[in-house]
Amino acid sequence: MASVKLKINDKNYTVEVDPKMPLLWAIRDVVGLTGTKYGCGIAQCGACTVHLDGTPVRSCSIPVTAANNKNITTIEGLSTDNSHPVQQAWIQEQVPQCGYCQSGQIMAATALLKKNPNPTDKDIDTAMQGHICRCGTYPRIRKAIKTASQLMGQKASAK
Amino acid sequence: MKADTNESKIFKVSRRDFVKTTSMSISGLLLGISFSCSDTAKKLSGNPEYVFSPNLFITLNGNGDVTLIAHRSEMGTGIRTSLPLIMADEMEADWNRVKVVQAVGDEKYGDQNTDGSYSVRMFFTPLRKAGATVRLLLEQAAAKEWDVDVSECKAKNHEVVHSSGKTLGFGLLAEKAAALPMPEESSVKLKEPKDFKYISKQSSIVDLKDIVTGKAKFGFDNNHLPNTKIAVVKRNPEPGAGLKSFIADNAVKVPGVIKVFTLDAPGFPTTLNKPLGGVVVVAENTWAALEGRKALDVTWNKGMNADYDTKSYNNAMLKSVKTKGKVRRENGQVDKALASAKKIIEADYVVPLLSHTPMETPCALAHVHDNACEVWAPVQDPQGVRKSLAEALGMDLKNVTVNITLLGGAFGRKSKPDFVVEAALISRTMGTPIKILWTREDDIQHDFYHFPSAQHIKVGIDENNKVTSWLHRSAFPPIDGTSNANAKEASGAELSMGMIDLPYAIENVCCETQEAEAKIRIGWLRSVANIHHAYAVGCTLDEVAKARGVDPVQNMLDLLGDDRTIDFNSLTSEFWNYSEKLEDFPWSTARFRHVIETAKEKSNWGKSLPKGSGQGFAAHRSFLTYVACVVEVAVDANNKIRIPKVDYVVDCGVPVNPERIKAQFEGGAAFAASLALKSEITVSNGAVQQSNFHNYQVGRMSDSPYETAVHIIESNEKPTGVGEPPVPPFIPALCNAIYAATGKRVRQLPVRLA
């Protein structure tokens, strides 16, 4: 057992867990935040994506100890009121069908846009290739990323 | 068999009755719907005013708040929005004042088995009637209040307006409306389609905001019961073959593991509603349960399918369709016509086992205590789950409560209750609430797979370039084979999905089947037997067009013949019209023709494309919905296939929620592309060889259509479903496009061009 300090969505947690426990299960089972999803357990589908110090990671495949003292952002921490431009774009384009993979998709899209505010189709393909959606919302995800890019541009120019 | 909802009846629920069954305090107008199949209906037939255990589809409170029941499961189709929307529209409620509440699984809600693209088709009219009844009661209440004739009162946007201009809000009228007698059914008038305010208009799904903030609750997200433990099960790689022995010493040493024990199960065939059995590991958290399972040392029995190998099995099916089978539809004399044909088109088609792989794997929370069971689970068939639980636990149905969470995708997988039954049996043993998780490996290796199949089609063309004969043979293990070892023959319903419902005006038609035995659990996957039948038929039609030297769209129109309704019952005794009578939902070649012609126009069919690109066409009616599809592909020098554009034309009658219809078709294209291009389950020595998304591949963003345009035919016909119909025509359209682009015919899935 290890004592690990997790800072999730600006809140501090200390968890006593098996040091090998993947971050996903620490977030879900121990901390109790369920927005981050299990999909494959081997970093193939992207459903469990969270940000670790701003970088998107597969929480199913990194041990909880790797997140010690780092800033973790989950879907719940993106905004409390749907106000994040990516969430706004997802609502505007009505992306979700069943919705299960969308936490991971949104976290990946957010990270992409932070790094690359105006992604091309190819950039989007590359960034989102690791994220499976069995409902097939891919065209709307693409559209929503472009919409979010515009919304963020407007926000930036308004400042 | 589905309930005949034409005989639905709207009833008022008295507060006295309501408080008998629930602790909720409620005032205002309460309305239920009874369906002819339901318990409620049986009770109603004795005394139309008295219902002991009412369902409550519509509740209008004194403050004007409206609660509408969603009784079908939400797996991504938007049904949790679309059905309440129908009620809200007819009652003239303001959608912003509406709260949607998910019903538990209970026969009083009528049919809740969310499969077969049934929901809108089945409930459009009953739900409209319910909404319209509320509207009339509110208008009558206002008329009484104002002492005017009801004809002067019109409900509009959450209030009743008098012709003089004065208004009364729905909330103020609720109690008064509740005190009125139920109106005669004949006095309840449904809206004219032109007056719809939500039906056929744009709207967002009710769960949209919860989904994008991570608040939406799926099956594994319920943490509200104290002392909940996590369970996983290790199952025999050969489904149903059973356990020989196990050593749990290392497993129980894993920190957090609480208990290891066996879960018994019937052998093969496993049935559709019982768990597979195996060794259960219960732990404090998911990780401990998984680590404990990894540490198990298990010896499995070999079962009756220990030698099951898909390669030799599929070859045997393929061989079988080369010879005469059991005749399932016969018109004219195919053999004679083929013998005198000038040209023969002949091909075989093979489709592998396919897995559903919804993003949310099977999972559930169950709590068995004090001779009662309550579960929270992502299930398509909550009443079936309730019955299976009662049977497995030896409990009265009334002591079993099934709460339905959101389903993280389902595609047919979650119409089976096995994983929920597992959770309940484990909870009973443990005496604590149990959350069960199927890992992706569990899901891929122990699914109820889409049938493996082999088909042979032979078509004769005469000297006048006319198609005169069509011979179609199909071999695949029926779904029934999962429950019954003697069931080796596809059912009429399975064959009416794309084979014996061939609509073309061909004089000599013969459809035959060969027997095939289920060697693994077979179940329905989005669009079911239409997947392989539409693929073979759609590709053959393209080959026929080529042989006739006619454009594929024109070829199909030629074959379709004059506008008519087809009496399939006179063509074969085994025809099944998706549980509907042909007189209620006729097979209209005119509607089929219209989607075909519209697709030709909308897709700019025949446009010039660069080398390596091509368009393909197919059309198919399934689940009573008419669909035409044009797929454009671009194949590069490395045989990498891209899909720049898809055009769908759909005639699903009244389009209830056009935005979600489009979503279903966009998603259906991606789903079908995934099946055709990526996915294959193979079995060796009785065990599935794939385990996760690295070797059971599914479509990702770059594999999926870049743009899917969905053209919805305006119609006042009865609405029909859209969940499954996008899938069948896509695969042949894709393969025909690949032929146009490369000159290669695709006769085996998944597509392998190299």
Short mmCIF file of N, CA, C and O in Angstrom, two decimals, chain A residues 1 18 20-22 25 28-29 32 34-35 37-40 42 44-45 47 75-76 79-80 82 87 90-91 93-103 106 121 124-125 128-136 138-142 146, chain B residues 75-76 203-205 208-209 211-214 216-218 220-221 223 255 285-287 291 355-357 359-361 407-409 411 437-440 659-660 662-664 666-667 670-671 674 692-694 698-702 704-706:
data_model
loop_
_atom_site.label_atom_id
_atom_site.label_comp_id
_atom_site.label_asym_id
_atom_site.label_seq_id
_atom_site.Cartn_x
_atom_site.Cartn_y
_atom_site.Cartn_z
N MET A 1 0.83 -1.20 0.00
CA MET A 1 0.00 0.00 0.00
C MET A 1 0.87 1.26 0.00
O MET A 1 1.92 1.29 0.62
N ASP A 18 -2.86 0.33 -3.48
CA ASP A 18 -1.79 -0.44 -4.12
C ASP A 18 -1.08 0.50 -5.09
O ASP A 18 -1.73 1.09 -5.96
N LYS A 20 0.43 0.02 -7.65
CA LYS A 20 0.26 -0.36 -9.06
C LYS A 20 -1.15 -0.03 -9.58
O LYS A 20 -1.43 -0.16 -10.76
N MET A 21 -2.04 0.35 -8.68
CA MET A 21 -3.42 0.62 -9.12
C MET A 21 -3.42 1.71 -10.20
O MET A 21 -2.85 2.78 -10.02
N PRO A 22 -4.04 1.43 -11.34
CA PRO A 22 -4.12 2.48 -12.35
C PRO A 22 -4.88 3.71 -11.84
O PRO A 22 -5.80 3.58 -11.04
N TRP A 25 -8.76 3.74 -11.64
CA TRP A 25 -9.54 3.13 -10.55
C TRP A 25 -9.40 3.93 -9.26
O TRP A 25 -10.30 3.92 -8.43
N ARG A 28 -11.98 6.65 -9.88
CA ARG A 28 -13.36 6.16 -9.86
C ARG A 28 -13.74 5.51 -8.53
O ARG A 28 -14.75 5.86 -7.93
N ASP A 29 -12.94 4.52 -8.12
CA ASP A 29 -13.34 3.70 -6.97
C ASP A 29 -12.98 4.35 -5.63
O ASP A 29 -13.70 4.18 -4.65
N GLY A 32 -14.08 8.54 -6.12
CA GLY A 32 -15.52 8.52 -6.37
C GLY A 32 -16.00 9.44 -7.49
O GLY A 32 -17.19 9.73 -7.59
N THR A 34 -16.94 9.65 -11.21
CA THR A 34 -17.27 8.60 -12.18
C THR A 34 -17.40 9.09 -13.62
O THR A 34 -17.78 8.34 -14.50
N GLY A 35 -17.06 10.35 -13.86
CA GLY A 35 -17.14 10.87 -15.24
C GLY A 35 -16.10 10.24 -16.15
O GLY A 35 -16.29 10.13 -17.36
N LYS A 37 -14.22 7.20 -17.73
CA LYS A 37 -14.79 5.86 -17.98
C LYS A 37 -13.74 4.80 -18.27
O LYS A 37 -12.70 5.06 -18.86
N TYR A 38 -14.11 3.57 -17.91
CA TYR A 38 -13.36 2.39 -18.33
C TYR A 38 -13.87 1.96 -19.71
O TYR A 38 -15.08 1.88 -19.92
N GLY A 39 -12.94 1.65 -20.62
CA GLY A 39 -13.38 1.15 -21.92
C GLY A 39 -12.61 -0.08 -22.37
O GLY A 39 -13.16 -0.95 -23.04
N CYS A 40 -11.32 -0.14 -22.03
CA CYS A 40 -10.53 -1.28 -22.51
C CYS A 40 -9.44 -1.70 -21.54
O CYS A 40 -9.01 -2.85 -21.54
N ILE A 42 -6.34 -1.03 -21.61
CA ILE A 42 -5.00 -1.17 -22.19
C ILE A 42 -4.64 -0.01 -23.13
O ILE A 42 -3.89 -0.18 -24.08
N GLN A 44 -6.25 1.56 -25.45
CA GLN A 44 -6.62 1.40 -26.85
C GLN A 44 -7.81 2.28 -27.25
O GLN A 44 -8.01 2.53 -28.43
N CYS A 45 -8.64 2.70 -26.29
CA CYS A 45 -9.91 3.32 -26.69
C CYS A 45 -10.07 4.77 -26.26
O CYS A 45 -10.90 5.48 -26.80
N ALA A 47 -11.34 6.16 -23.57
CA ALA A 47 -12.49 6.55 -22.74
C ALA A 47 -12.05 7.09 -21.38
O ALA A 47 -12.77 7.86 -20.75
N ILE A 75 -13.13 15.21 -16.53
CA ILE A 75 -14.25 15.87 -17.19
C ILE A 75 -15.01 16.77 -16.21
O ILE A 75 -15.48 17.85 -16.57
N GLU A 76 -15.10 16.33 -14.96
CA GLU A 76 -15.84 17.12 -13.96
C GLU A 76 -15.16 18.45 -13.69
O GLU A 76 -15.80 19.39 -13.19
N SER A 79 -15.34 22.41 -16.40
CA SER A 79 -16.10 23.57 -15.93
C SER A 79 -17.21 23.00 -15.07
O SER A 79 -17.52 21.81 -15.15
N THR A 80 -17.79 23.82 -14.24
CA THR A 80 -18.87 23.32 -13.39
C THR A 80 -20.22 23.57 -14.05
O THR A 80 -21.24 23.10 -13.58
N ASN A 82 -20.81 23.76 -17.77
CA ASN A 82 -20.83 23.61 -19.24
C ASN A 82 -20.22 24.78 -19.99
O ASN A 82 -20.44 24.92 -21.18
N GLN A 87 -17.07 22.10 -24.29
CA GLN A 87 -18.40 21.62 -23.87
C GLN A 87 -19.50 22.37 -24.63
O GLN A 87 -20.48 21.77 -25.08
N TRP A 90 -19.69 20.97 -28.03
CA TRP A 90 -20.28 19.63 -28.01
C TRP A 90 -21.82 19.73 -27.90
O TRP A 90 -22.53 18.94 -28.48
N ILE A 91 -22.27 20.74 -27.14
CA ILE A 91 -23.72 20.94 -27.00
C ILE A 91 -24.29 21.49 -28.31
O ILE A 91 -25.30 21.00 -28.82
N GLU A 93 -23.21 21.24 -31.37
CA GLU A 93 -23.22 20.27 -32.48
C GLU A 93 -23.96 18.98 -32.11
O GLU A 93 -24.07 18.07 -32.92
N GLN A 94 -24.48 18.92 -30.88
CA GLN A 94 -25.21 17.74 -30.40
C GLN A 94 -24.45 16.47 -30.72
O GLN A 94 -24.97 15.55 -31.36
N VAL A 95 -23.22 16.44 -30.23
CA VAL A 95 -22.32 15.33 -30.55
C VAL A 95 -22.78 13.99 -29.97
O VAL A 95 -22.86 13.00 -30.69
N PRO A 96 -23.07 13.91 -28.66
CA PRO A 96 -23.22 12.58 -28.06
C PRO A 96 -24.41 11.79 -28.57
O PRO A 96 -25.47 12.36 -28.88
N GLN A 97 -24.22 10.47 -28.63
CA GLN A 97 -25.37 9.57 -28.78
C GLN A 97 -25.53 8.87 -27.43
O GLN A 97 -26.24 9.36 -26.58
N CYS A 98 -24.84 7.74 -27.21
CA CYS A 98 -24.97 7.15 -25.87
C CYS A 98 -24.20 7.96 -24.84
O CYS A 98 -24.56 7.98 -23.67
N GLY A 99 -23.12 8.63 -25.25
CA GLY A 99 -22.40 9.54 -24.37
C GLY A 99 -21.24 8.94 -23.61
O GLY A 99 -20.46 9.68 -23.01
N TYR A 100 -21.11 7.63 -23.63
CA TYR A 100 -20.14 6.97 -22.74
C TYR A 100 -18.69 7.38 -23.03
O TYR A 100 -17.92 7.61 -22.12
N CYS A 101 -18.33 7.47 -24.30
CA CYS A 101 -16.93 7.78 -24.64
C CYS A 101 -16.65 9.27 -24.62
O CYS A 101 -15.51 9.69 -24.79
N GLN A 102 -17.70 10.09 -24.45
CA GLN A 102 -17.53 11.53 -24.72
C GLN A 102 -16.65 12.24 -23.70
O GLN A 102 -15.99 13.22 -24.05
N SER A 103 -16.59 11.75 -22.46
CA SER A 103 -15.67 12.39 -21.49
C SER A 103 -14.25 12.35 -22.06
O SER A 103 -13.54 13.35 -22.06
N ILE A 106 -13.85 14.57 -25.16
CA ILE A 106 -13.80 16.00 -24.81
C ILE A 106 -12.44 16.35 -24.19
O ILE A 106 -11.85 17.39 -24.51
N ASP A 121 -7.89 19.08 -40.45
CA ASP A 121 -8.51 17.75 -40.41
C ASP A 121 -7.49 16.69 -40.03
O ASP A 121 -7.78 15.78 -39.27
N ILE A 124 -6.68 16.78 -36.44
CA ILE A 124 -7.79 16.21 -35.66
C ILE A 124 -7.75 14.68 -35.74
O ILE A 124 -7.86 13.99 -34.74
N ASP A 125 -7.54 14.16 -36.96
CA ASP A 125 -7.44 12.70 -37.12
C ASP A 125 -6.37 12.13 -36.19
O ASP A 125 -6.58 11.14 -35.51
N MET A 128 -7.27 12.41 -32.41
CA MET A 128 -8.45 11.66 -31.98
C MET A 128 -8.41 10.18 -32.36
O MET A 128 -9.33 9.43 -32.06
N GLN A 129 -7.34 9.77 -33.04
CA GLN A 129 -7.27 8.39 -33.54
C GLN A 129 -7.34 7.35 -32.42
O GLN A 129 -7.82 6.25 -32.61
N GLY A 130 -6.87 7.73 -31.25
CA GLY A 130 -6.88 6.78 -30.14
C GLY A 130 -8.19 6.72 -29.38
O GLY A 130 -8.27 6.08 -28.34
N HIS A 131 -9.21 7.38 -29.92
CA HIS A 131 -10.49 7.46 -29.19
C HIS A 131 -11.60 6.78 -29.97
O HIS A 131 -11.99 7.25 -31.04
N ILE A 132 -12.11 5.70 -29.42
CA ILE A 132 -13.16 4.95 -30.13
C ILE A 132 -14.53 5.44 -29.69
O ILE A 132 -14.79 5.65 -28.50
N CYS A 133 -15.40 5.62 -30.68
CA CYS A 133 -16.82 5.88 -30.41
C CYS A 133 -17.61 4.85 -31.20
O CYS A 133 -17.62 4.89 -32.43
N ARG A 134 -18.25 3.91 -30.53
CA ARG A 134 -18.98 2.87 -31.26
C ARG A 134 -20.30 3.40 -31.83
O ARG A 134 -20.85 2.81 -32.76
N CYS A 135 -20.83 4.48 -31.26
CA CYS A 135 -22.04 5.07 -31.84
C CYS A 135 -21.72 5.77 -33.15
O CYS A 135 -22.61 6.07 -33.92
N GLY A 136 -20.44 6.07 -33.38
CA GLY A 136 -20.05 6.71 -34.64
C GLY A 136 -20.32 8.19 -34.70
O GLY A 136 -20.77 8.71 -35.72
N TYR A 138 -18.14 10.38 -34.88
CA TYR A 138 -16.91 11.00 -35.38
C TYR A 138 -17.10 12.28 -36.20
O TYR A 138 -16.39 13.26 -35.97
N PRO A 139 -18.04 12.31 -37.18
CA PRO A 139 -18.14 13.57 -37.95
C PRO A 139 -18.54 14.76 -37.07
O PRO A 139 -18.10 15.88 -37.31
N ARG A 140 -19.35 14.49 -36.06
CA ARG A 140 -19.75 15.60 -35.19
C ARG A 140 -18.65 15.99 -34.23
O ARG A 140 -18.54 17.16 -33.85
N ILE A 141 -17.83 15.02 -33.84
CA ILE A 141 -16.67 15.35 -32.99
C ILE A 141 -15.76 16.31 -33.78
O ILE A 141 -15.33 17.33 -33.29
N ARG A 142 -15.52 15.95 -35.03
CA ARG A 142 -14.67 16.79 -35.87
C ARG A 142 -15.26 18.20 -35.98
O ARG A 142 -14.56 19.21 -35.83
N LYS A 146 -13.87 21.98 -34.48
CA LYS A 146 -13.74 23.20 -35.28
C LYS A 146 -14.57 24.34 -34.68
O LYS A 146 -14.14 25.50 -34.64
N MET B 75 -29.94 4.05 -25.18
CA MET B 75 -28.62 3.51 -25.49
C MET B 75 -27.92 4.37 -26.54
O MET B 75 -26.94 3.94 -27.14
N GLY B 76 -28.47 5.56 -26.78
CA GLY B 76 -27.83 6.45 -27.73
C GLY B 76 -28.72 6.84 -28.90
O GLY B 76 -28.33 7.65 -29.73
N SER B 203 -34.52 19.30 -31.74
CA SER B 203 -34.50 19.33 -30.28
C SER B 203 -33.25 18.63 -29.80
O SER B 203 -32.68 17.80 -30.49
N SER B 204 -32.81 18.97 -28.59
CA SER B 204 -31.62 18.32 -28.02
C SER B 204 -32.05 17.18 -27.12
O SER B 204 -33.12 17.22 -26.53
N ILE B 205 -31.16 16.20 -26.97
CA ILE B 205 -31.48 15.11 -26.05
C ILE B 205 -31.43 15.62 -24.60
O ILE B 205 -30.66 16.52 -24.29
N LEU B 208 -27.99 15.64 -22.66
CA LEU B 208 -26.82 16.25 -23.32
C LEU B 208 -25.87 16.94 -22.34
O LEU B 208 -24.67 16.70 -22.33
N LYS B 209 -26.43 17.79 -21.49
CA LYS B 209 -25.55 18.57 -20.59
C LYS B 209 -24.91 17.68 -19.54
O LYS B 209 -23.75 17.89 -19.18
N ILE B 211 -24.06 14.64 -19.96
CA ILE B 211 -23.01 13.86 -20.62
C ILE B 211 -21.73 14.69 -20.76
O ILE B 211 -20.65 14.22 -20.44
N VAL B 212 -21.86 15.93 -21.20
CA VAL B 212 -20.63 16.69 -21.46
C VAL B 212 -19.97 17.20 -20.18
O VAL B 212 -18.85 17.71 -20.24
N THR B 213 -20.63 17.06 -19.05
CA THR B 213 -19.97 17.43 -17.78
C THR B 213 -19.58 16.19 -16.97
O THR B 213 -19.06 16.33 -15.87
N GLY B 214 -19.85 15.01 -17.51
CA GLY B 214 -19.48 13.79 -16.78
C GLY B 214 -20.44 13.42 -15.67
O GLY B 214 -20.15 12.53 -14.88
N ALA B 216 -23.60 12.31 -16.15
CA ALA B 216 -24.55 11.26 -16.56
C ALA B 216 -24.17 9.93 -15.93
O ALA B 216 -22.99 9.58 -15.87
N LYS B 217 -25.15 9.20 -15.47
CA LYS B 217 -24.88 7.94 -14.77
C LYS B 217 -25.12 6.74 -15.69
O LYS B 217 -26.23 6.50 -16.16
N PHE B 218 -24.04 5.99 -15.90
CA PHE B 218 -24.12 4.75 -16.65
C PHE B 218 -24.10 3.59 -15.65
O PHE B 218 -24.15 3.80 -14.44
N PHE B 220 -21.93 1.48 -14.41
CA PHE B 220 -20.90 1.23 -13.39
C PHE B 220 -20.68 2.48 -12.52
O PHE B 220 -19.75 2.54 -11.74
N ASP B 221 -21.55 3.47 -12.68
CA ASP B 221 -21.34 4.76 -12.02
C ASP B 221 -22.16 4.92 -10.75
O ASP B 221 -22.20 6.02 -10.18
N ASN B 223 -22.69 4.64 -7.10
CA ASN B 223 -21.93 4.42 -5.87
C ASN B 223 -22.76 4.78 -4.65
O ASN B 223 -22.22 5.09 -3.61
N PRO B 255 -4.11 -7.88 -1.79
CA PRO B 255 -4.75 -6.96 -0.86
C PRO B 255 -6.06 -6.43 -1.44
O PRO B 255 -6.10 -6.01 -2.60
N ASN B 285 -12.16 -3.05 -4.36
CA ASN B 285 -12.18 -2.13 -5.50
C ASN B 285 -11.90 -2.91 -6.79
O ASN B 285 -11.53 -4.09 -6.74
N THR B 286 -12.06 -2.24 -7.91
CA THR B 286 -11.97 -2.92 -9.21
C THR B 286 -10.57 -3.49 -9.44
O THR B 286 -10.42 -4.61 -9.92
N TRP B 287 -9.58 -2.69 -9.09
CA TRP B 287 -8.21 -3.12 -9.36
C TRP B 287 -7.87 -4.39 -8.57
O TRP B 287 -7.29 -5.33 -9.10
N GLU B 291 -6.74 -7.92 -10.14
CA GLU B 291 -5.47 -8.54 -9.75
C GLU B 291 -5.72 -9.92 -9.14
O GLU B 291 -4.96 -10.87 -9.37
N SER B 355 -18.63 -9.07 -32.99
CA SER B 355 -18.93 -8.75 -31.59
C SER B 355 -19.52 -7.34 -31.50
O SER B 355 -19.20 -6.48 -32.32
N HIS B 356 -20.36 -7.11 -30.49
CA HIS B 356 -21.03 -5.81 -30.36
C HIS B 356 -20.07 -4.72 -29.88
O HIS B 356 -20.12 -3.60 -30.36
N THR B 357 -19.25 -5.07 -28.89
CA THR B 357 -18.34 -4.13 -28.24
C THR B 357 -18.90 -2.73 -28.03
O THR B 357 -18.35 -1.76 -28.54
N MET B 359 -19.12 0.66 -26.02
CA MET B 359 -18.01 1.25 -25.26
C MET B 359 -18.13 0.93 -23.78
O MET B 359 -17.13 0.74 -23.10
N GLU B 360 -19.35 0.92 -23.28
CA GLU B 360 -19.55 0.47 -21.90
C GLU B 360 -19.71 -1.05 -21.93
O GLU B 360 -20.67 -1.56 -22.52
N THR B 361 -18.80 -1.75 -21.30
CA THR B 361 -18.92 -3.20 -21.24
C THR B 361 -20.09 -3.57 -20.31
O THR B 361 -20.56 -2.73 -19.55
N LEU B 407 -27.42 3.57 -20.97
CA LEU B 407 -26.64 2.47 -21.55
C LEU B 407 -25.50 3.08 -22.36
O LEU B 407 -25.76 3.88 -23.27
N GLY B 408 -24.29 2.71 -22.04
CA GLY B 408 -23.15 3.21 -22.82
C GLY B 408 -22.98 2.41 -24.10
O GLY B 408 -22.01 1.71 -24.30
N GLY B 409 -23.97 2.52 -24.96
CA GLY B 409 -24.02 1.70 -26.17
C GLY B 409 -24.55 0.32 -25.82
O GLY B 409 -24.48 -0.12 -24.66
N PHE B 411 -26.34 -2.04 -28.85
CA PHE B 411 -26.35 -2.69 -30.17
C PHE B 411 -26.90 -4.10 -30.14
O PHE B 411 -26.61 -4.92 -31.02
N LEU B 437 -18.22 -5.95 -13.07
CA LEU B 437 -17.64 -5.37 -14.27
C LEU B 437 -17.18 -6.49 -15.20
O LEU B 437 -16.52 -7.42 -14.77
N TRP B 438 -17.58 -6.38 -16.45
CA TRP B 438 -16.97 -7.20 -17.50
C TRP B 438 -15.83 -6.36 -18.07
O TRP B 438 -16.06 -5.23 -18.49
N THR B 439 -14.64 -6.92 -18.10
CA THR B 439 -13.56 -6.20 -18.76
C THR B 439 -13.79 -6.29 -20.27
O THR B 439 -14.64 -7.06 -20.74
N ARG B 440 -13.00 -5.54 -21.03
CA ARG B 440 -13.14 -5.62 -22.49
C ARG B 440 -12.83 -7.04 -22.96
O ARG B 440 -13.46 -7.55 -23.89
N GLU B 659 -33.34 15.42 -36.01
CA GLU B 659 -31.95 15.60 -35.61
C GLU B 659 -31.36 14.25 -35.16
O GLU B 659 -30.23 13.90 -35.51
N ARG B 660 -32.13 13.48 -34.40
CA ARG B 660 -31.64 12.18 -33.94
C ARG B 660 -31.69 11.13 -35.05
O ARG B 660 -30.92 10.18 -35.05
N LYS B 662 -30.90 11.82 -38.09
CA LYS B 662 -29.62 12.06 -38.77
C LYS B 662 -28.48 11.45 -37.97
O LYS B 662 -27.58 10.82 -38.53
N ALA B 663 -28.51 11.63 -36.66
CA ALA B 663 -27.44 11.08 -35.82
C ALA B 663 -27.37 9.56 -35.97
O ALA B 663 -26.29 8.98 -36.04
N GLN B 664 -28.54 8.91 -36.00
CA GLN B 664 -28.55 7.45 -36.14
C GLN B 664 -27.95 7.00 -37.46
O GLN B 664 -27.28 5.98 -37.54
N GLU B 666 -25.75 8.83 -39.36
CA GLU B 666 -24.30 9.11 -39.34
C GLU B 666 -23.59 8.00 -38.58
O GLU B 666 -22.58 7.46 -39.02
N GLY B 667 -24.14 7.66 -37.42
CA GLY B 667 -23.53 6.62 -36.60
C GLY B 667 -23.65 5.24 -37.22
O GLY B 667 -22.73 4.42 -37.13
N ALA B 670 -20.94 4.73 -39.71
CA ALA B 670 -19.65 4.44 -39.05
C ALA B 670 -19.64 3.01 -38.49
O ALA B 670 -18.63 2.30 -38.58
N PHE B 671 -20.76 2.61 -37.94
CA PHE B 671 -20.87 1.25 -37.37
C PHE B 671 -20.72 0.20 -38.47
O PHE B 671 -19.98 -0.78 -38.33
N SER B 674 -17.26 0.04 -39.85
CA SER B 674 -16.42 -0.68 -38.89
C SER B 674 -16.57 -2.19 -39.07
O SER B 674 -15.58 -2.92 -39.13
N ASN B 692 -9.15 -7.77 -27.21
CA ASN B 692 -9.33 -6.36 -26.91
C ASN B 692 -9.26 -5.60 -28.23
O ASN B 692 -9.17 -6.22 -29.30
N PHE B 693 -9.26 -4.27 -28.18
CA PHE B 693 -9.34 -3.49 -29.41
C PHE B 693 -8.07 -3.52 -30.27
O PHE B 693 -8.08 -3.03 -31.38
N HIS B 694 -6.99 -4.12 -29.74
CA HIS B 694 -5.80 -4.21 -30.59
C HIS B 694 -5.95 -5.34 -31.61
O HIS B 694 -5.41 -5.27 -32.69
N VAL B 698 -12.02 -2.02 -34.40
CA VAL B 698 -13.26 -1.33 -34.76
C VAL B 698 -12.89 -0.01 -35.42
O VAL B 698 -11.74 0.43 -35.32
N GLY B 699 -13.85 0.58 -36.10
CA GLY B 699 -13.59 1.80 -36.86
C GLY B 699 -13.22 2.96 -35.95
O GLY B 699 -13.86 3.20 -34.94
N ARG B 700 -12.18 3.64 -36.33
CA ARG B 700 -11.78 4.88 -35.65
C ARG B 700 -12.12 6.05 -36.55
O ARG B 700 -12.68 5.86 -37.63
N MET B 701 -11.78 7.25 -36.10
CA MET B 701 -12.20 8.43 -36.86
C MET B 701 -11.79 8.37 -38.32
O MET B 701 -12.59 8.63 -39.21
N SER B 702 -10.54 8.01 -38.59
CA SER B 702 -10.07 8.07 -39.98
C SER B 702 -10.61 6.92 -40.83
O SER B 702 -10.54 6.97 -42.05
N SER B 704 -13.77 6.07 -40.64
CA SER B 704 -15.21 6.32 -40.74
C SER B 704 -15.49 7.35 -41.81
O SER B 704 -14.61 8.12 -42.18
N PRO B 705 -16.73 7.36 -42.31
CA PRO B 705 -17.07 8.35 -43.33
C PRO B 705 -16.76 9.77 -42.85
O PRO B 705 -17.07 10.13 -41.72
N TYR B 706 -16.12 10.54 -43.73
CA TYR B 706 -15.79 11.92 -43.39
C TYR B 706 -17.06 12.76 -43.29
O TYR B 706 -17.22 13.56 -42.39
#
